[in-house]
Coordinates of C-alpha atoms in Angstrom, one line a residue:
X1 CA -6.2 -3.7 -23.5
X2 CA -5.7 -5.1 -27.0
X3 CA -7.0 -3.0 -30.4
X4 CA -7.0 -4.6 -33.8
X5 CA -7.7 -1.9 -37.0
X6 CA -9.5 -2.7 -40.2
X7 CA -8.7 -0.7 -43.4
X8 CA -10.0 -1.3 -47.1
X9 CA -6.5 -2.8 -47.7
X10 CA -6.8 -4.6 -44.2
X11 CA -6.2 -4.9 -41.0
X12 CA -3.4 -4.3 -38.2
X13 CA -1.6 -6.4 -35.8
X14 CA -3.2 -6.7 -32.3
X15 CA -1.9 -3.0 -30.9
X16 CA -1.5 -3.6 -27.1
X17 CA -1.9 -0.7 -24.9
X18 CA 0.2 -1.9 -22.3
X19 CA 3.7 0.2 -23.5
X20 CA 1.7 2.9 -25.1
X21 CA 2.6 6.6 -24.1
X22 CA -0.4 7.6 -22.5
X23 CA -2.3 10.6 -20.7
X24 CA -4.7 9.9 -17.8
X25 CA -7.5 12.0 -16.8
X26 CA -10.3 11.2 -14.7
X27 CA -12.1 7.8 -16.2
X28 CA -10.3 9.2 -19.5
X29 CA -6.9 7.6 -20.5
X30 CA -5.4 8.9 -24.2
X31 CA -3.0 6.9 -25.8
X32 CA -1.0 7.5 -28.8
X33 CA -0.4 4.9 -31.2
X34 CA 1.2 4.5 -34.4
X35 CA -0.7 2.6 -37.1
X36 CA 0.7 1.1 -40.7
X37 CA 0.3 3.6 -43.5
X38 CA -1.1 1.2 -45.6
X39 CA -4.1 0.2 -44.0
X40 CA -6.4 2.4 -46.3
X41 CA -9.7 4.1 -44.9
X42 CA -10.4 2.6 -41.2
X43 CA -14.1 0.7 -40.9
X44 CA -14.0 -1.0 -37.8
X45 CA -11.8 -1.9 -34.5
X46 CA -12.0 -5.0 -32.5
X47 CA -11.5 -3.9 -29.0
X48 CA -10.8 -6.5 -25.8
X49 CA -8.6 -7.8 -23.4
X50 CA -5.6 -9.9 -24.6
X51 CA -5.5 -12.2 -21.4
X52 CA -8.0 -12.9 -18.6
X53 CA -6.2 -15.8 -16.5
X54 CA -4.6 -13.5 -13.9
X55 CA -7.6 -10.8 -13.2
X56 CA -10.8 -11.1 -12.1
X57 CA -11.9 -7.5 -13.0
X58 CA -14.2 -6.1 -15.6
X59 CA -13.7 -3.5 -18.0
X60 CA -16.2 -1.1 -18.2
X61 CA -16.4 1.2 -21.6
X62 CA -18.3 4.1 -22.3
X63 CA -17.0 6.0 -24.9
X64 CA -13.9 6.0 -27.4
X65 CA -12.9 8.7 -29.6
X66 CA -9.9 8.5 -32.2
X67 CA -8.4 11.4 -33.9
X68 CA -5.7 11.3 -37.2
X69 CA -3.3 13.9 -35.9
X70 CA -2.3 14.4 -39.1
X71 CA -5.6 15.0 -40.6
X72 CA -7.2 16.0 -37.4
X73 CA -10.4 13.5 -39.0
X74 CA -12.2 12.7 -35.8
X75 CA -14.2 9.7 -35.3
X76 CA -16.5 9.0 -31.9
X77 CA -18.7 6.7 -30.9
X78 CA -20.6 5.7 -27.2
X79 CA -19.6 2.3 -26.3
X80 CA -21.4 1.4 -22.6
X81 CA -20.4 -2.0 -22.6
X82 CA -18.6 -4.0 -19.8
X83 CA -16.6 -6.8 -21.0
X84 CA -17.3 -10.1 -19.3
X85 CA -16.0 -11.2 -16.1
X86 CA -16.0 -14.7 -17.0
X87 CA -12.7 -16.7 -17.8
X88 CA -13.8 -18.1 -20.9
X89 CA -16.1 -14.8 -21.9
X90 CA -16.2 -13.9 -24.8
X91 CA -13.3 -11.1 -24.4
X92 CA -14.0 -8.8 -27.8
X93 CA -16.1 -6.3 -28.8
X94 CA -16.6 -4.8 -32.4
X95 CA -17.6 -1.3 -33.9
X96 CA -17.6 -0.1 -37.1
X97 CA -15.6 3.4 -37.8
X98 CA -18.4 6.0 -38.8
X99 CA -17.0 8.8 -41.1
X100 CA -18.4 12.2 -42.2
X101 CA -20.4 11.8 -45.5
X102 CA -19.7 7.7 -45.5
X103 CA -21.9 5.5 -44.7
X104 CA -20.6 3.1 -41.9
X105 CA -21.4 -0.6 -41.6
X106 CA -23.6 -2.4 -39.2
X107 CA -23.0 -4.4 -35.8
X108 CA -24.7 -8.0 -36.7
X109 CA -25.6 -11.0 -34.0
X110 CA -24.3 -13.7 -36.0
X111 CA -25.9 -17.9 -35.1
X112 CA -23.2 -20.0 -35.0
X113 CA -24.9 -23.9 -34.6
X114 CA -21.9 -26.4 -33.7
X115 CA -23.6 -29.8 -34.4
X116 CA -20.6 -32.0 -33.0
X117 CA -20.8 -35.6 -31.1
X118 CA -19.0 -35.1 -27.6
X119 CA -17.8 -31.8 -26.8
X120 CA -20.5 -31.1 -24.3
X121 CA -19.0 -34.0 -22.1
X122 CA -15.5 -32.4 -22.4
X123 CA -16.3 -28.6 -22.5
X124 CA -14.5 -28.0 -19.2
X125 CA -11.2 -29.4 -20.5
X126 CA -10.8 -28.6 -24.0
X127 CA -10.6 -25.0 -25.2
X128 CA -12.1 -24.1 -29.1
X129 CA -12.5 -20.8 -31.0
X130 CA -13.7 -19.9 -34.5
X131 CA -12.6 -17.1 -36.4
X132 CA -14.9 -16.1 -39.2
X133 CA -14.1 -14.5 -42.5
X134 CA -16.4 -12.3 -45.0
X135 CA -15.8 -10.2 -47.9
X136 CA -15.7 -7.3 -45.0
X137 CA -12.8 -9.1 -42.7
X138 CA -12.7 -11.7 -39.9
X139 CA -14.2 -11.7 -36.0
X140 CA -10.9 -12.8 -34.7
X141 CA -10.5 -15.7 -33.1
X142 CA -14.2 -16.1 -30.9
X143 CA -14.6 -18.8 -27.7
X144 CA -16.9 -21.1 -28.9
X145 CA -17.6 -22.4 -25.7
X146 CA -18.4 -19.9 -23.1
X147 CA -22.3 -18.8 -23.4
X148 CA -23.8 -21.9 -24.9
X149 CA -27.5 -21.5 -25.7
X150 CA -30.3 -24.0 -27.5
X151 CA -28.3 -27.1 -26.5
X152 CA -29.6 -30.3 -27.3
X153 CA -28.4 -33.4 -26.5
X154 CA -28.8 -37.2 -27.6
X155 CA -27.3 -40.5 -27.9
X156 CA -24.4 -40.0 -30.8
X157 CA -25.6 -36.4 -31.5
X158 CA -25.6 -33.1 -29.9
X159 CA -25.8 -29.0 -30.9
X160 CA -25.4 -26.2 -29.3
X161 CA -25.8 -22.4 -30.4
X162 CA -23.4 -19.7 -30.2
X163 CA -24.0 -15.9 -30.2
X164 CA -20.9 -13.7 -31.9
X165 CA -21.6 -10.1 -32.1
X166 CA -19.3 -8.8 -34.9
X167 CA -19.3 -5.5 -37.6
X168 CA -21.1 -7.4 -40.2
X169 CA -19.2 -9.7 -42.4
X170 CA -20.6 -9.5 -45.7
X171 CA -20.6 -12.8 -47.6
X172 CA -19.0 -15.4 -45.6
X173 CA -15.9 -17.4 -46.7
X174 CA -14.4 -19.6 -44.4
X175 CA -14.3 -20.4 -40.9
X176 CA -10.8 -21.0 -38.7
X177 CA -10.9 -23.6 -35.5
X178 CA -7.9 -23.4 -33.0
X179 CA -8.5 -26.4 -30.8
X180 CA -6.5 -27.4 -27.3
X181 CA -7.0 -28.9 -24.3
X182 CA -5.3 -29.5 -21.0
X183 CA -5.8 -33.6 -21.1
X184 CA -5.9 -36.1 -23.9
X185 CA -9.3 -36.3 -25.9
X186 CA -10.8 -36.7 -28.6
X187 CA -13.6 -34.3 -30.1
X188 CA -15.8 -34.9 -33.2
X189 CA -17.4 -32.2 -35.1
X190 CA -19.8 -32.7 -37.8
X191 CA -20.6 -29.3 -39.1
X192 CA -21.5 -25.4 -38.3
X193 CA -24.6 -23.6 -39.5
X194 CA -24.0 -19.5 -39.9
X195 CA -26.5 -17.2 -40.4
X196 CA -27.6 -13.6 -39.1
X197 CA -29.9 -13.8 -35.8
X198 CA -32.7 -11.5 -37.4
X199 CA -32.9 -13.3 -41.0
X200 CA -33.7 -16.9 -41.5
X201 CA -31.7 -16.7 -44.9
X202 CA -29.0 -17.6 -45.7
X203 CA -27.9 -20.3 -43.9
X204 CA -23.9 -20.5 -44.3
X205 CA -22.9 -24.6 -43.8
X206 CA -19.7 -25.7 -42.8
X207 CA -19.1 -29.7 -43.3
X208 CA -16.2 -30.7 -41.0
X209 CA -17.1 -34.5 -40.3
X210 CA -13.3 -34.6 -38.5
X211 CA -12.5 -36.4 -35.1
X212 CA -9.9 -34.6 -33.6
X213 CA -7.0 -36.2 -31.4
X214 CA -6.5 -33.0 -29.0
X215 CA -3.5 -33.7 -27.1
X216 CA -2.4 -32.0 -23.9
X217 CA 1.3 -31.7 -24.8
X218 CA 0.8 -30.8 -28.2
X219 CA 0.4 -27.8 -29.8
X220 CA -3.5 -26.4 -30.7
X221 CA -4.8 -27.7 -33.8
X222 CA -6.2 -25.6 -36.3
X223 CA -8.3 -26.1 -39.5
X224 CA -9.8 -24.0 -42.2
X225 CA -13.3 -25.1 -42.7
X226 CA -14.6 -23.2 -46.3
X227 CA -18.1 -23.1 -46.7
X228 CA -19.5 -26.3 -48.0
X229 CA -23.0 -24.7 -49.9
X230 CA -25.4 -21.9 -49.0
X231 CA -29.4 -22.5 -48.1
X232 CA -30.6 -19.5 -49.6
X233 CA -34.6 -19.1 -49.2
X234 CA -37.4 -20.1 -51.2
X235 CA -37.7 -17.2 -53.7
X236 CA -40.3 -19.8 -56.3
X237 CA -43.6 -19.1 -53.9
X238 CA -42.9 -15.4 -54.2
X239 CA -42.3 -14.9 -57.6
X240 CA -45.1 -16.8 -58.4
X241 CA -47.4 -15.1 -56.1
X242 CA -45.9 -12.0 -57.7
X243 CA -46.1 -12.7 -61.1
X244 CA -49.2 -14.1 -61.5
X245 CA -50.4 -12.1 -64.5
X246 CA -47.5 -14.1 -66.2
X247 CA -48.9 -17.2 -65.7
X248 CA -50.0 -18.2 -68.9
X249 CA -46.2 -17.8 -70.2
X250 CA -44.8 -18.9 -67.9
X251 CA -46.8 -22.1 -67.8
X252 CA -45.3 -22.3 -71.2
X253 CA -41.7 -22.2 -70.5
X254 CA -41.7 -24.7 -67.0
X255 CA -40.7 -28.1 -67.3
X256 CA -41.4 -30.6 -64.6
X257 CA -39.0 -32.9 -63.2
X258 CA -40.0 -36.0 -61.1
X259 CA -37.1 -36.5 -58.8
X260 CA -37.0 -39.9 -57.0
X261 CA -34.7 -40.4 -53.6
X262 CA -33.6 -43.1 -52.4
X263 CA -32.5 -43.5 -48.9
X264 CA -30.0 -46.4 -48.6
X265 CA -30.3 -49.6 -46.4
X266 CA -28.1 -48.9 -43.6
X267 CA -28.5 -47.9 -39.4
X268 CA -29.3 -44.4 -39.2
X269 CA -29.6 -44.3 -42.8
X270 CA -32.9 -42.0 -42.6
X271 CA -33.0 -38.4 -41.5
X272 CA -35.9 -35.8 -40.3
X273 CA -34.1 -32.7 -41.3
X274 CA -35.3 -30.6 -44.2
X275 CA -34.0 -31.3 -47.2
X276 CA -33.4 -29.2 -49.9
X277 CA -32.1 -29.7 -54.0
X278 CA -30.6 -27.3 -57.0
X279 CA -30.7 -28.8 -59.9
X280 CA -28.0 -27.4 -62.5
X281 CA -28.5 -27.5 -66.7
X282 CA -26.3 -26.5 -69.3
X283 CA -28.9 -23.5 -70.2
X284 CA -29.5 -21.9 -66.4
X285 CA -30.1 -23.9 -63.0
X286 CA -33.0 -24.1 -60.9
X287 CA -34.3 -22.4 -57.3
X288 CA -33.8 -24.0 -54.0
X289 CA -36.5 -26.3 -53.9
X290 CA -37.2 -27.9 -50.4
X291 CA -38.4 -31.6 -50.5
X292 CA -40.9 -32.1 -48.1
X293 CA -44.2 -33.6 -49.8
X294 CA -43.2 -37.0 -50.8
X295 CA -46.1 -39.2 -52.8
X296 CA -45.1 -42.0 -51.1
X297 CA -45.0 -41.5 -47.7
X298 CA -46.0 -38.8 -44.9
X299 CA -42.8 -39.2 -43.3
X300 CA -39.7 -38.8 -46.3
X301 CA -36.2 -40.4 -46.0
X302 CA -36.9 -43.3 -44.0
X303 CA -33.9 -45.9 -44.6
X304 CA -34.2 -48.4 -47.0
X305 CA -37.2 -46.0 -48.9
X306 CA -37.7 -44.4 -52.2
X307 CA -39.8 -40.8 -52.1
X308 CA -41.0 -39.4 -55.4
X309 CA -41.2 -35.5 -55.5
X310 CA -42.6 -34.0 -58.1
X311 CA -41.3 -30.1 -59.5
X312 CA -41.7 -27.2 -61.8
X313 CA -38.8 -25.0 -62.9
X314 CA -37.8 -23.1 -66.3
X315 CA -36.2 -25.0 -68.7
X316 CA -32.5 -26.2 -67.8
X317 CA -31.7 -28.1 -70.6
X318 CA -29.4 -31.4 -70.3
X319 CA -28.8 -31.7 -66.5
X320 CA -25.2 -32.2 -65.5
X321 CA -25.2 -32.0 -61.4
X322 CA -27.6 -31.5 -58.2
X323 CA -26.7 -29.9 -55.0
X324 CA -28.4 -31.8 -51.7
X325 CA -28.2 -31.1 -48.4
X326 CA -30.1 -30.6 -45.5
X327 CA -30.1 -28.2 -42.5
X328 CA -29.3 -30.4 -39.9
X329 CA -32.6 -30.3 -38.0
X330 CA -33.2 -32.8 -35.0
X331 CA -31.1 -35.6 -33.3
X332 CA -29.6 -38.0 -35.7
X333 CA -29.9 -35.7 -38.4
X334 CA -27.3 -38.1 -40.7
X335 CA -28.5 -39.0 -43.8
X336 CA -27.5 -41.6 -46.0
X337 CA -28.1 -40.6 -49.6
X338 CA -27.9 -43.6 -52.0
X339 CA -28.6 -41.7 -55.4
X340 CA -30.9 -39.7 -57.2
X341 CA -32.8 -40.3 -60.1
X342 CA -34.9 -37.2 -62.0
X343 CA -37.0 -37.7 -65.0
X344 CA -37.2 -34.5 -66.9
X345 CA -40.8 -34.7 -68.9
X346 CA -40.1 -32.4 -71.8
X347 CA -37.5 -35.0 -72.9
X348 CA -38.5 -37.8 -71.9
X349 CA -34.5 -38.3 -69.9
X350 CA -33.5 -40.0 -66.7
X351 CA -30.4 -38.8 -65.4
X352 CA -28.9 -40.5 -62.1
X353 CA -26.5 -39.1 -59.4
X354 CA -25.4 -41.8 -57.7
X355 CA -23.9 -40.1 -54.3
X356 CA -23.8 -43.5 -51.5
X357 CA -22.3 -41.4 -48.8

């Protein structure tokens, strides 16, 4: 049994129980352990087991209470979880400390999409975990490839969801991958999606667009993956819905912007994911605007096409950048961007962002 402490200043080593004094009672074991002074106020403990290769047992919690015996602060909480049986299961669980008079934080589902070419055929070989970071601390290092739910498979493209229960994370940062396997492979990973299970916003991206050479007699690879942009939702509907006694001024102070995409000329060029576009000024940038209604064409981004889209934002002033994307959606999501051209009508300027990747 393996414990991990996070303090505002943050966290401890893994704190195996295995040499611990301890004081056994019926389905009660105490243990007394010593943690770093400088670890500030405790908020959460990642509690599992360190190995599972030699046991086939599960651990059954129920409850787990904590006491400074200096202080004599007391902190309890009812667990009633089992942790998995399964080799690869996932082997952690997470609580957040709850303190008199402070309010504690909350246990979050997290949606981890993997959209990756081949790991499905080599899932039994190779081994992966992701670690995720926030403004509130990490998940430690979570098997990616043990409970695998939504998976879809194709030709040259594949997804799969994962499920990570964690004390929420805050705003996300990065995310670690620790690869190995036990024969020689190779695994190519495109990107992760991140978001909370019960929101649809925001979506957390993680471009990694990396083939890796996993070798068997080599040590496990590992990459830091910070987050490549945020999809954040839609807030122009609402605030127009909501501020419709407005209207008149703010009719006043939107410009429109006719933004033309072209999709370039090559196999796979096109794409059916939704895309979405920021467009940034040297006065104020613009909302997320998704770019679905093309006047050209019912079905948007074909290869080798050109789709007008016509918007209405507050006034930017000269445009110096966009931000693109899409959110991956459907097999063959790729997308070959050749530029973008937007014609801002209150100033009669084209400005191109030429992006041919």
């Amino acid at each position: 049994l393996v414990m991990v402490f996070y303090g505002s200043n943050g966290k401890s080593n893994p704190v195996s129980m295995e040499n611990k004094v301890e004081h056994q009672a019926k389905n009660q074991i105490t243990y007394d352990i010593h943690l770093p002074s400088d670890l500030g106020m405790l908020y959460k403990v990642r509690l599992g087991l360190q190995s599972l290769e030699n046991s086939i047992s599960q651990l059954s919690l129920r409850h787990f209470k904590m006491q400074n015996t200096s202080t004599l602060d007391t902190f309890s909480l009812t667990i009633n979880k089992t942790l998995p049986l399964s080799l690869n299961g996932d082997r952690w669980i997470e609580f957040p400390v709850e303190w008199p008079l402070k309010e504690a934080l909350s246990v979050v589902t997290y949606h981890l999409t993997v959209f990756s070419r081949n790991i499905l055929s080599e899932r039994n070989l190779v081994h992966i975990t992701a670690c995720i970071y926030g403004t509130h601390g990490d998940t430690g290092d979570r098997s990616l490839l043990w409970s695998l739910q939504n998976v879809q498979q194709g030709e040259d493209n594949e997804s799969f969801l994962v499920i990570v229960d964690a004390v929420e994370l805050g705003e996300l940062d990065k995310v670690v991958l620790l690869i190995s396997s036990k024969t020689d492979c190779k695994l190519d990973i495109k990107k992760l999606h991140l978001k909370e299970a019960l929101k649809e916003h925001p979506i957390y991206v993680f471009e990694v667009n990396e083939a890796f050479s996993v070798n068997a007699n080599k040590p496990e690879i590992q990459r830091e993956i910070p987050v490549s942009f945020v999809i954040r939702e839609d807030k122009q509907k609402n605030d127009i819905d909501n501020n419709l006694h407005q209207e008149g001024s703010q009719r006043r102070n939107l410009t429109e912007y006719t933004i033309k995409v072209y999709t370039g000329d090559k196999m796979g060029a096109g794409t059916d994911a939704n895309v979405h576009i920021i467009l940034f000024g040297n006065d104020d940038k613009s909302e997320v605007f998704q770019l679905s209604q093309s006047l050209e064409h019912q079905d948007p981004f074909e290869r080798g096409k050109v789709d007008t889209f016509k918007i209405k934002t507050k006034k930017l002033g000269s445009l110096h950048s966009i931000e693109i994307g899409h959110d991956g959606k459907g097999f063959a999501s790729g997308w070959f961007l050749e530029k973008v051209e937007i014609t801002d009508a209150s100033r009669n300027l084209v400005y191109c962002f030429n992006c041919n990747r």
